[in-house]
mmCIF file of C-alpha atoms in Angstrom:
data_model
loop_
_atom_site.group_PDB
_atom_site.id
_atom_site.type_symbol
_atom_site.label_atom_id
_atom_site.label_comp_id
_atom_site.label_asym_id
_atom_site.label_seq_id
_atom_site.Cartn_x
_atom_site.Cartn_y
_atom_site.Cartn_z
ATOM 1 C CA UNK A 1 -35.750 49.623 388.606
ATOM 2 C CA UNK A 2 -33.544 51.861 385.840
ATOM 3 C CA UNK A 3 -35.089 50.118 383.319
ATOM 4 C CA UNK A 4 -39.046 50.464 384.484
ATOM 5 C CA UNK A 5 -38.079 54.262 384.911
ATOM 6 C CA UNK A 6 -36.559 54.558 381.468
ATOM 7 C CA UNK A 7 -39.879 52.477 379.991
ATOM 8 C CA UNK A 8 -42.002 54.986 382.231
ATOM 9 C CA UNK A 9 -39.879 58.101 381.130
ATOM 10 C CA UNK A 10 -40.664 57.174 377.168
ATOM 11 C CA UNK A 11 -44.172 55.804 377.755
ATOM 12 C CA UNK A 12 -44.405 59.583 378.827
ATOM 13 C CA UNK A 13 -42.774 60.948 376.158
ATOM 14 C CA UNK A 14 -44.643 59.293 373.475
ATOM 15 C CA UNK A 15 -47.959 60.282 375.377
ATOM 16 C CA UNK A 16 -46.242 63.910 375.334
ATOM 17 C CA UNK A 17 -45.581 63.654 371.737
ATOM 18 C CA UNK A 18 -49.261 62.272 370.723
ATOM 19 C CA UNK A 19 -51.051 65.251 372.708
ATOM 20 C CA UNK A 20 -48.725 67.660 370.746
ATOM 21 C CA UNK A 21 -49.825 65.733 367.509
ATOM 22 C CA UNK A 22 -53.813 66.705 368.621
ATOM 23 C CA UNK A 23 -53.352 70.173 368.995
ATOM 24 C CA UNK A 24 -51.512 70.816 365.926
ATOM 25 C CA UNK A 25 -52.593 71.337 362.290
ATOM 26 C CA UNK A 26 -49.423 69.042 361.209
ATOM 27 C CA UNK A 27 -46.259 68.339 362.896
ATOM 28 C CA UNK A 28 -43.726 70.920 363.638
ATOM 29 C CA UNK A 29 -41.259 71.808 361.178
ATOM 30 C CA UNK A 30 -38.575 71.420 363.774
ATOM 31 C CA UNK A 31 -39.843 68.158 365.028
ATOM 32 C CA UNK A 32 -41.235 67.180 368.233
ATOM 33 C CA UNK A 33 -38.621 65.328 369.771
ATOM 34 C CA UNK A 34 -36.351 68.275 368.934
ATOM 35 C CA UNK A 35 -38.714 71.039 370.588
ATOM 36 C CA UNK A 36 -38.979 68.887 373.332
ATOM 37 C CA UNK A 37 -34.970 68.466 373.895
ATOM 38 C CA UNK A 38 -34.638 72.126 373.322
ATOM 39 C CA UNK A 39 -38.351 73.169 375.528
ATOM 40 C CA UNK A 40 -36.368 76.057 377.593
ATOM 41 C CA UNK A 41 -34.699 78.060 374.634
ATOM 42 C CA UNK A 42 -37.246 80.604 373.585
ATOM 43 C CA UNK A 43 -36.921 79.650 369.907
ATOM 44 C CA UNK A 44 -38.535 75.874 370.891
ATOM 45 C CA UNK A 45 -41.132 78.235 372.860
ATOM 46 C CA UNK A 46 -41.595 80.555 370.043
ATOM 47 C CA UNK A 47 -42.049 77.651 367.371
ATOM 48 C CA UNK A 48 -44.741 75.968 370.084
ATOM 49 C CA UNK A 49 -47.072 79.245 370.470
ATOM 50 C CA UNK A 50 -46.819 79.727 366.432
ATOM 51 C CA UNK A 51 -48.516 76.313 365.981
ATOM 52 C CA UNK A 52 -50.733 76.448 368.905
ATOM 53 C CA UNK A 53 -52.210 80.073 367.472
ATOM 54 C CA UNK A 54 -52.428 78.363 363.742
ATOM 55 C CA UNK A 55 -54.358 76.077 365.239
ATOM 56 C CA UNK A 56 -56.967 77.875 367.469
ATOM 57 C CA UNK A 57 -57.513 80.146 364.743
ATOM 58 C CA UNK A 58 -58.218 77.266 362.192
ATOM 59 C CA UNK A 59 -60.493 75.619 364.747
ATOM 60 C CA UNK A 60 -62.504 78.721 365.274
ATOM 61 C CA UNK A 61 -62.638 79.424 361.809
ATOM 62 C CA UNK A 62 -63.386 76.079 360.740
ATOM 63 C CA UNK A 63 -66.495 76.435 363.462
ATOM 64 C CA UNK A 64 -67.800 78.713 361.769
ATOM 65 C CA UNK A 65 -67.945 77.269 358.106
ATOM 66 C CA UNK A 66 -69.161 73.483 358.690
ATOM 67 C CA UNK A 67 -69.207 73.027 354.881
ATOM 68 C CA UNK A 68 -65.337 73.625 354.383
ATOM 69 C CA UNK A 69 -62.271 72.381 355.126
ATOM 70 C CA UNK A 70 -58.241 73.571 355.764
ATOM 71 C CA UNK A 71 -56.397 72.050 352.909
ATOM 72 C CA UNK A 72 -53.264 71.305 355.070
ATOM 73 C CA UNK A 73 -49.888 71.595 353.359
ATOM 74 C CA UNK A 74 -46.135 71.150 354.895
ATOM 75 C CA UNK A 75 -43.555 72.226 352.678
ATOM 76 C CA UNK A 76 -39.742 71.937 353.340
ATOM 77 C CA UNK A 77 -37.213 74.955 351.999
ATOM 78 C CA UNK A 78 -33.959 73.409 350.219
ATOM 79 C CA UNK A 79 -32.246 76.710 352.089
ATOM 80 C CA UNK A 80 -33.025 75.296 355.512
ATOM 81 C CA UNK A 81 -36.139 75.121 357.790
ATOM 82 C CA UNK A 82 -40.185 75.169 355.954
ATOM 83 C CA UNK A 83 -43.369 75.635 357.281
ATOM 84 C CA UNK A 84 -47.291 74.669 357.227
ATOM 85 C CA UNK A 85 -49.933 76.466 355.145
ATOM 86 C CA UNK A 86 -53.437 75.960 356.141
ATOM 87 C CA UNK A 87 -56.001 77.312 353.547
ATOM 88 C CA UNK A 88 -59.896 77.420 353.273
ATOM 89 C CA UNK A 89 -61.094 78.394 349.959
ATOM 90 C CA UNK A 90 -64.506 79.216 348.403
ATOM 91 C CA UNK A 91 -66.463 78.572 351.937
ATOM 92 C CA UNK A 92 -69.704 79.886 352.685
ATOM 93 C CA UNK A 93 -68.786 82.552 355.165
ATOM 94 C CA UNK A 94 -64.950 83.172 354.065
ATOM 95 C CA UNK A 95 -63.760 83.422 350.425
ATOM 96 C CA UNK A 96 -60.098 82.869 351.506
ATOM 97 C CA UNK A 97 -58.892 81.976 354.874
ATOM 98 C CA UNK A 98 -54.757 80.990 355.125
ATOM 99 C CA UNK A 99 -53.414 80.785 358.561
ATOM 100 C CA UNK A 100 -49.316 80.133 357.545
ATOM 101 C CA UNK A 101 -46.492 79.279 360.142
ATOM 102 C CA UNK A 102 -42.764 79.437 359.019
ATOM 103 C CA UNK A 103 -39.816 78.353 360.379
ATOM 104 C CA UNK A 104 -36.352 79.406 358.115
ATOM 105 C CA UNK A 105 -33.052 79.317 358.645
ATOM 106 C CA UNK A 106 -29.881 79.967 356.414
ATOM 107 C CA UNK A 107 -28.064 83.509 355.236
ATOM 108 C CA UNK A 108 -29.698 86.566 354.473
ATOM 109 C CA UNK A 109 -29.540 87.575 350.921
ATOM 110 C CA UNK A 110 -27.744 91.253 350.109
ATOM 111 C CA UNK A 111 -31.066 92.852 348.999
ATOM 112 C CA UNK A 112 -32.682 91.770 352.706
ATOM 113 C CA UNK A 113 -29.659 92.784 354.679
ATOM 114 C CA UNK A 114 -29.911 95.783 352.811
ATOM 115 C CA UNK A 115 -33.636 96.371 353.811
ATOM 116 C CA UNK A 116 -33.017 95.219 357.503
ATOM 117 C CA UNK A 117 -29.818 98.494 357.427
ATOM 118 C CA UNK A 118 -32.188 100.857 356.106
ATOM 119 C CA UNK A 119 -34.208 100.615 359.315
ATOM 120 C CA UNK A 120 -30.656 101.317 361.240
ATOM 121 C CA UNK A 121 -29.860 97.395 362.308
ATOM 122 C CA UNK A 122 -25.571 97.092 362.245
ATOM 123 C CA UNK A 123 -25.402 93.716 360.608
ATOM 124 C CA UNK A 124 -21.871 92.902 360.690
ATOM 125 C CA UNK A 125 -21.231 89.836 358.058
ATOM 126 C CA UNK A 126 -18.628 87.521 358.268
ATOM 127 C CA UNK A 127 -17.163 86.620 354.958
ATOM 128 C CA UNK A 128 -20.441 88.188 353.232
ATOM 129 C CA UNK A 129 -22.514 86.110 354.808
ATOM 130 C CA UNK A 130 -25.337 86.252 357.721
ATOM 131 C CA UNK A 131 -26.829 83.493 359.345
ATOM 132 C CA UNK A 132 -30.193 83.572 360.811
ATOM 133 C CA UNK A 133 -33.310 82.223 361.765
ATOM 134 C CA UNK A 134 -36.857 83.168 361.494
ATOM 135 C CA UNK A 135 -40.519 81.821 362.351
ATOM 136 C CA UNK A 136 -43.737 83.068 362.711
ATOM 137 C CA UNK A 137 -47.322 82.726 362.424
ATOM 138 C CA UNK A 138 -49.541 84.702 359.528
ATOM 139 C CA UNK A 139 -52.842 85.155 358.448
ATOM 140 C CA UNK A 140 -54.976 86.492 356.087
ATOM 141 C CA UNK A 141 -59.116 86.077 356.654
ATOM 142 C CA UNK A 142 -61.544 87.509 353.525
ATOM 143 C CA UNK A 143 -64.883 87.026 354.301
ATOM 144 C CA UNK A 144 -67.710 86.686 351.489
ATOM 145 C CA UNK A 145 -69.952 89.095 353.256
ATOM 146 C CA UNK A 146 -68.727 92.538 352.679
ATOM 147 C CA UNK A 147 -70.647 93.365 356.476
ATOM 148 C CA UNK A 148 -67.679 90.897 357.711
ATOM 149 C CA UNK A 149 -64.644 92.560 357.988
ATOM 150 C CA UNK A 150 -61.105 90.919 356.812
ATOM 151 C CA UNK A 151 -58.504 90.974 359.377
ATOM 152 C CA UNK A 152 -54.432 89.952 359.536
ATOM 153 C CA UNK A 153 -52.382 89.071 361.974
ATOM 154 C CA UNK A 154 -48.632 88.187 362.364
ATOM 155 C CA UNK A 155 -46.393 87.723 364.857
ATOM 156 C CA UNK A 156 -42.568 86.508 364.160
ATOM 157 C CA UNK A 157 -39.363 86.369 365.838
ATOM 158 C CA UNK A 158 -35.639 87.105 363.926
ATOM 159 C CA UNK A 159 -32.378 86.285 365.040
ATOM 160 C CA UNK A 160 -29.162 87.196 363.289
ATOM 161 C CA UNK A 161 -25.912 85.767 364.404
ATOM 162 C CA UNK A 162 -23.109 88.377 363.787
ATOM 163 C CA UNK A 163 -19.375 87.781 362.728
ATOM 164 C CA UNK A 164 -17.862 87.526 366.197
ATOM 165 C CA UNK A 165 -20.487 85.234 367.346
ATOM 166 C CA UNK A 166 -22.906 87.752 368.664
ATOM 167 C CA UNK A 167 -26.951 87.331 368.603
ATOM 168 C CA UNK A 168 -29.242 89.840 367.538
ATOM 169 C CA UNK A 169 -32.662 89.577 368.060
ATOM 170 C CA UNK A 170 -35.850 90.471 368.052
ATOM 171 C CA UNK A 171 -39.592 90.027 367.818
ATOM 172 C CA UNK A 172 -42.785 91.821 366.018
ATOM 173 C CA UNK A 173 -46.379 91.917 364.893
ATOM 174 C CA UNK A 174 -49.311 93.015 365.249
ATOM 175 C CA UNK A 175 -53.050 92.412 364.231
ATOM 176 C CA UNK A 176 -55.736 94.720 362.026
ATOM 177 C CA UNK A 177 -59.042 94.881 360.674
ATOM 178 C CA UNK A 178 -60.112 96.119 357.315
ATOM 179 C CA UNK A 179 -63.858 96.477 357.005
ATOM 180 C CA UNK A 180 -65.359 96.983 353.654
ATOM 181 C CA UNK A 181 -68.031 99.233 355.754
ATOM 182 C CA UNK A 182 -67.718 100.839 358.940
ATOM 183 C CA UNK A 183 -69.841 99.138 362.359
ATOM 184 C CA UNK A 184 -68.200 101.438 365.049
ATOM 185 C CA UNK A 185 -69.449 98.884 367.736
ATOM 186 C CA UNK A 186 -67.371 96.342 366.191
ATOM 187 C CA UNK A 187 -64.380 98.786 366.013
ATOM 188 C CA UNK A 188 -64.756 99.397 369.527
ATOM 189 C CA UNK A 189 -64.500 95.504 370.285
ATOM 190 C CA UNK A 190 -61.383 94.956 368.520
ATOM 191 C CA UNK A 191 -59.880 97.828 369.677
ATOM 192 C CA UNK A 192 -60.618 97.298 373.475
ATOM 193 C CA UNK A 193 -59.990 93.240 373.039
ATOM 194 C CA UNK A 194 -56.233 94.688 371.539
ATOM 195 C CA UNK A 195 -55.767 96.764 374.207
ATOM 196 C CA UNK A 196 -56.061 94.709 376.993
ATOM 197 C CA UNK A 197 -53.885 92.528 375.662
ATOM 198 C CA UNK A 198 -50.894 95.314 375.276
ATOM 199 C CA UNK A 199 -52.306 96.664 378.928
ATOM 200 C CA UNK A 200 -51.513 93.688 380.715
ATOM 201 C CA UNK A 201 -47.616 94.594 380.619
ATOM 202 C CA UNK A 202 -47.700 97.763 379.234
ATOM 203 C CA UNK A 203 -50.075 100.842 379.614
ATOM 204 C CA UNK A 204 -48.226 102.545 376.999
ATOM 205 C CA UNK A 205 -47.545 99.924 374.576
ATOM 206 C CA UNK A 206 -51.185 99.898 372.899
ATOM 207 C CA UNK A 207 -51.274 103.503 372.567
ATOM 208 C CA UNK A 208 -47.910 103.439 371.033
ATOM 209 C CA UNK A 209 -48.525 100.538 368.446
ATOM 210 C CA UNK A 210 -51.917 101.605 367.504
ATOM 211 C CA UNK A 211 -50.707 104.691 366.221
ATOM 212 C CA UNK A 212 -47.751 102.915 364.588
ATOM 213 C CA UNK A 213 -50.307 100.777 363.069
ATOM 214 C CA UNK A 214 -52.029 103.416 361.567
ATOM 215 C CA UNK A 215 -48.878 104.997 360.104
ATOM 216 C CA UNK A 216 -47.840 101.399 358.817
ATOM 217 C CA UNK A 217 -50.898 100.223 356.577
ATOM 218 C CA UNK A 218 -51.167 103.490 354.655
ATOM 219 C CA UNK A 219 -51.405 103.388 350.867
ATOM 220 C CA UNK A 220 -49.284 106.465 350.298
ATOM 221 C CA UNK A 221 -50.328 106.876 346.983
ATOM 222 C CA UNK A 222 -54.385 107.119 347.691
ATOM 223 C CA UNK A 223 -53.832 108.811 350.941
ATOM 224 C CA UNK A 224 -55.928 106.503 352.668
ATOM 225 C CA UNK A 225 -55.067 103.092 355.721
ATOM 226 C CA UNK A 226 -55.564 99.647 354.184
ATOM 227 C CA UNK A 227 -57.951 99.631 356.952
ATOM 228 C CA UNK A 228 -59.168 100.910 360.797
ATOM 229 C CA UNK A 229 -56.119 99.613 362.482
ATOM 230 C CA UNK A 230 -55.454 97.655 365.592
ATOM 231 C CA UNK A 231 -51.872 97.024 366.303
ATOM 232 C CA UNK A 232 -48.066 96.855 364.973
ATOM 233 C CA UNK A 233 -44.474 96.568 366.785
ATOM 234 C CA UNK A 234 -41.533 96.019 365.129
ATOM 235 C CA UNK A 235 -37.917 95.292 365.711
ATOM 236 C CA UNK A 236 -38.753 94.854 369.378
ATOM 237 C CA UNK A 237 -35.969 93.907 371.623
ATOM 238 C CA UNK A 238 -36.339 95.052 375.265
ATOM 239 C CA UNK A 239 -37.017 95.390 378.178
ATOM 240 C CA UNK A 240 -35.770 91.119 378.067
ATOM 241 C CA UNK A 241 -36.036 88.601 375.431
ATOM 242 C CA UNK A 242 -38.580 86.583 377.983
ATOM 243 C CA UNK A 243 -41.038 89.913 378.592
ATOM 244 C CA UNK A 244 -41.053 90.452 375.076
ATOM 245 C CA UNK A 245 -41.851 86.993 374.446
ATOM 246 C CA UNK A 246 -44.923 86.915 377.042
ATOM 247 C CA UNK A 247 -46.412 90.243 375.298
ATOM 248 C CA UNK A 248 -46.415 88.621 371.832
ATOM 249 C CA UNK A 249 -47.726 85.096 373.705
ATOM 250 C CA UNK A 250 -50.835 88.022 374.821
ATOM 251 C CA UNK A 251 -51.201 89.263 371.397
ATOM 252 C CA UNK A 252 -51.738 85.919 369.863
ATOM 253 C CA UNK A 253 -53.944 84.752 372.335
ATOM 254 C CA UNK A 254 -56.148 87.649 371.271
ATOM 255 C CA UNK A 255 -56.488 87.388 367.835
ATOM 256 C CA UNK A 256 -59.816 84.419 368.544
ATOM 257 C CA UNK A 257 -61.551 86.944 370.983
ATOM 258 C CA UNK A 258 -61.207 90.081 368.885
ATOM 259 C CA UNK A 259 -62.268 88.865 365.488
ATOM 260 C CA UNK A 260 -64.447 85.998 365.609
ATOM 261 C CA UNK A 261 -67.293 87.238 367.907
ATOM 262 C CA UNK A 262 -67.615 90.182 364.903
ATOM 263 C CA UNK A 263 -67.399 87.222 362.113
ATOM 264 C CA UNK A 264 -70.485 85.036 363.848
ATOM 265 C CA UNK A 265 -72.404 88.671 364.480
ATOM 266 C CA UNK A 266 -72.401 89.820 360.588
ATOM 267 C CA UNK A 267 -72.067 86.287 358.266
ATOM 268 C CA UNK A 268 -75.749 86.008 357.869
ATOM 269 C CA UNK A 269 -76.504 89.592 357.328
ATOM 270 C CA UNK A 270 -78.176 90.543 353.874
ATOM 271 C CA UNK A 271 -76.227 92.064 351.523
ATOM 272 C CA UNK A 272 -76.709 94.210 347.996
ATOM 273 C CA UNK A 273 -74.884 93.630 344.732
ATOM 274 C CA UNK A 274 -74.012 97.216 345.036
ATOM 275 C CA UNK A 275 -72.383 96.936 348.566
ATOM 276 C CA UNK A 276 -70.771 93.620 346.828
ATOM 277 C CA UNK A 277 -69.056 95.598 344.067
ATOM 278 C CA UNK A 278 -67.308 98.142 346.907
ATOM 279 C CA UNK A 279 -65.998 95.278 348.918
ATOM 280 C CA UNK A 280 -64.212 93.988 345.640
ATOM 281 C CA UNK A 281 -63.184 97.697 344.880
ATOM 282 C CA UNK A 282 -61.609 97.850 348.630
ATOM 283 C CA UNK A 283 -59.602 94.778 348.692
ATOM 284 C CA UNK A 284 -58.019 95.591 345.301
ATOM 285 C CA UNK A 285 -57.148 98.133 347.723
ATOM 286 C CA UNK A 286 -56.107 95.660 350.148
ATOM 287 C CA UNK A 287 -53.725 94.215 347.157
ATOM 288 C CA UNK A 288 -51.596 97.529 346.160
ATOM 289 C CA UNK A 289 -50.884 97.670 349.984
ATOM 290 C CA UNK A 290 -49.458 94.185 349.999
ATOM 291 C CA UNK A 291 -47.740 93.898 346.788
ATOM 292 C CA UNK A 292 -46.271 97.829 346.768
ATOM 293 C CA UNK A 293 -45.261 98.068 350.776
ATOM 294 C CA UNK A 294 -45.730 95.418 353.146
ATOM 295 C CA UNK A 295 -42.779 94.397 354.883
ATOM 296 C CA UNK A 296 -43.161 91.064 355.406
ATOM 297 C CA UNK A 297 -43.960 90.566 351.799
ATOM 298 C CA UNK A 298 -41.253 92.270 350.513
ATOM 299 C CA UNK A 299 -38.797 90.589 352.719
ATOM 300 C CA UNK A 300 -40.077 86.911 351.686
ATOM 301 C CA UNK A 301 -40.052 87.937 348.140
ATOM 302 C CA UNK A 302 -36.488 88.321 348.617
ATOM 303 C CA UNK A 303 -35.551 85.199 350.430
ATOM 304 C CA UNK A 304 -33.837 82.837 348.688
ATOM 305 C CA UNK A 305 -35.822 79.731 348.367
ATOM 306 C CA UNK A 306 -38.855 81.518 349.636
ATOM 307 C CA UNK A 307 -42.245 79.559 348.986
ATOM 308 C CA UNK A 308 -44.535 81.847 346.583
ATOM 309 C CA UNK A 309 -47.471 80.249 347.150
ATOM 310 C CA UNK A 310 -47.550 81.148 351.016
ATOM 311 C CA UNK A 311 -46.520 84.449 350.643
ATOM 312 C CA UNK A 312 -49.213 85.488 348.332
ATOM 313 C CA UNK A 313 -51.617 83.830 350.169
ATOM 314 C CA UNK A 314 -52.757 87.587 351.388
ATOM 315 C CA UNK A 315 -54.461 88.093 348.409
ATOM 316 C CA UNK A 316 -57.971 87.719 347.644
ATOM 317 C CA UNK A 317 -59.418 85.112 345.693
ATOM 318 C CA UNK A 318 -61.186 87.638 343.902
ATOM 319 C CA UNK A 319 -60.926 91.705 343.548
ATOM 320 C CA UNK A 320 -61.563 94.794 341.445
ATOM 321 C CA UNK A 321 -60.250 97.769 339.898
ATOM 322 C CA UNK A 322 -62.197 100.868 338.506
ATOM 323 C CA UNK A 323 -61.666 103.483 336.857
ATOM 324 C CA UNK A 324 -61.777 106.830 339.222
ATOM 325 C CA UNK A 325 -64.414 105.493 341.076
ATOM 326 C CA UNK A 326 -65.819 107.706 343.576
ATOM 327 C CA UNK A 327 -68.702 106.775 346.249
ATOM 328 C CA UNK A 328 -71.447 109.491 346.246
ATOM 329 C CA UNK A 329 -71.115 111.980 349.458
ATOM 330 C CA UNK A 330 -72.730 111.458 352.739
ATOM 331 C CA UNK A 331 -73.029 107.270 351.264
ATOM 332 C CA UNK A 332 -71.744 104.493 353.862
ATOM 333 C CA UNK A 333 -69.213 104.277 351.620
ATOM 334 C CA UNK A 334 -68.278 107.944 351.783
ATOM 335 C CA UNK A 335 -67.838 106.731 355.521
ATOM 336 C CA UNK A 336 -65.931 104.358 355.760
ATOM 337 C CA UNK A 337 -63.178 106.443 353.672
ATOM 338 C CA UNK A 338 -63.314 109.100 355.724
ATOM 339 C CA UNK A 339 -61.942 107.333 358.370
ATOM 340 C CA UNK A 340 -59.737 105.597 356.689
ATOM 341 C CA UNK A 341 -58.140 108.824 355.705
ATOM 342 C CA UNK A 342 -58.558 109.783 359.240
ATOM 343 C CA UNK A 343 -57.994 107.403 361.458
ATOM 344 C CA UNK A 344 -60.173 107.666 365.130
ATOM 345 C CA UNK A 345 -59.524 106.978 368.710
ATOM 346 C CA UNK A 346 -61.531 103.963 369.203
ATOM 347 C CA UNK A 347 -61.322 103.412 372.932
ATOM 348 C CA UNK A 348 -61.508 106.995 374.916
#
């Protein structure tokens, strides 16, 4: 009898393991049997949503551009930990499409302990050093039609261990659009898709990270948002690690229903070489924001044994700069700036 249970119990398991396999893009970087053996602690649970979102957003993606394919690539870091990069490049609806999970582990380096102080954490470091851990999911979309708006999304959880044993943590995110020109019906959708997410725990939570959203993408020195928002939390520990987790779990789970009915509604629309040239001129836009102040960038840029290649997967495949170029008054293009200078209640 013990041993028909125990054949049962890892038939079971290796049925368990093989559905994982199918809804992944790859195999965890943690390892299935060791998610499984570890299912309850939120990191397992963590790792487990970042894969499943990487790979309904690939899927949906992939739906929509028959001709192309996810070039699939696990990479380990010497440091401790890796992580799966899933690019689409040169499509016929998206120019560049990465959807990137991480999972890292080791000791901070000085200059991002530094950078995680400056936003008032009290890292106390044992010896110098910090261990932590940190995963997430990350994506950058650029569409070939500039009537198709790009859009990120990321959503990570941290964890520092302290010099008497104690854990930080904490989790953050968010997800935005940056049109090339403006479709306020399409603003609307995102917007209201975003908010219900954030609404089902918190009235005041979308409210709150829209606007922090808005004050996050801004490319201080043009004045101007990288784009028309949507939503960003950081450093977000309370009310409990497990209601935190279930709002990010809702944010992720949005990302398919606010983006890719816009995608299917504008990849066919015509398009000018004029209106071509000003989505090139916006996303070298979209580049000064990444390179100069993104976070997430910045903070990967100085991780030891960081992987390059994901982290500047953000960036176009293919942007412009011009000289003092100025869209004529009253243009769509004159529009769309305007609100990016200005950013607008898209829901009341």
């Amino acid at each position: 009898l013990w041993r028909r249970q125990a054949a049962l119990a890892a038939a079971q398991e290796d049925e368990e393991e093989k559905e994982l396999r199918q809804r992944f893009m790859a195999p965890p970087v943690s390892g299935l049997r060791e998610l499984r053996r570890r299912r309850r602690e939120l990191r397992s649970r963590m790792e487990l949503l970042i894969m499943e979102t990487q790979a309904e957003v690939c899927r949906a993606l992939a739906a929509l551009d028959p001709g192309a394919s996810f070039a699939v690539d696990s990479w380990e870091r010497k440091e401790g930990g890796g992580g799966i990069s899933c690019v689409l490049q040169d499509g016929e609806v998206f120019e560049k499409a990465g959807v990137n999970v991480s999972v890292v582990s080791g000791f901070l380096s000085e200059e991002a302990a530094r950078q995680m102080r400056s936003r008032g954490k009290s890292l106390k470091a044992k010896d110098g050093k910090l261990p932590f851990c940190a995963m997430g999911v990350s994506s950058v979309i650029h569409p070939k039609n500039p009537h198709v708006p790009t859009m990120h999304f990321n959503y990570r959880y941290f964890e520092i261990e302290e010099a008497d044993g104690t854990k930080q943590w904490w989790f953050g995110g968010g997800t935005d659009l940056t049109p090339t020109y403006l479709n306020e019906e399409d603003a609307v959708h995102f917007h209201k898709t975003l908010k219900e997410a954030c609404d089902k725990h918190d009235l005041k939570l979308y409210p709150k990270f829209k606007k922090w959203c808005d004050d996050y993408f801004y490319i201080k020195h043009r004045g101007e948002r990288r784009g028309i928002g949507g939503i960003f939390f950081d450093d977000m520990d309370s009310p409990s690690k497990e209601e935190v987790f279930q709002f990010v779990k809702s944010c992720a789970k949005a990302v398919v229903p606010c983006y890719i009915p816009i995608v299917k509604k504008h990849c066919h629309d015509s398009f000018t070489p004029e209106e071509k040239l000003w989505q090139q001129l916006r996303r070298g836009r979209y580049v000064e924001f990444n390179l100069l102040y993104d976070r997430g960038t910045k903070f990967g840029l100085l991780t030891p044994g960081s992987r390059i290649e994901s982290i500047l997967m953000s960036l176009p495949l293919t942007a412009r700069w011009e000289y003092m170029h100025n869209p004529p008054e009253s243009s769509k293009e004159a529009e769309i700036l305007e609100v990016l200078r200005n950013p607008k209640d898209w829901v009341h």
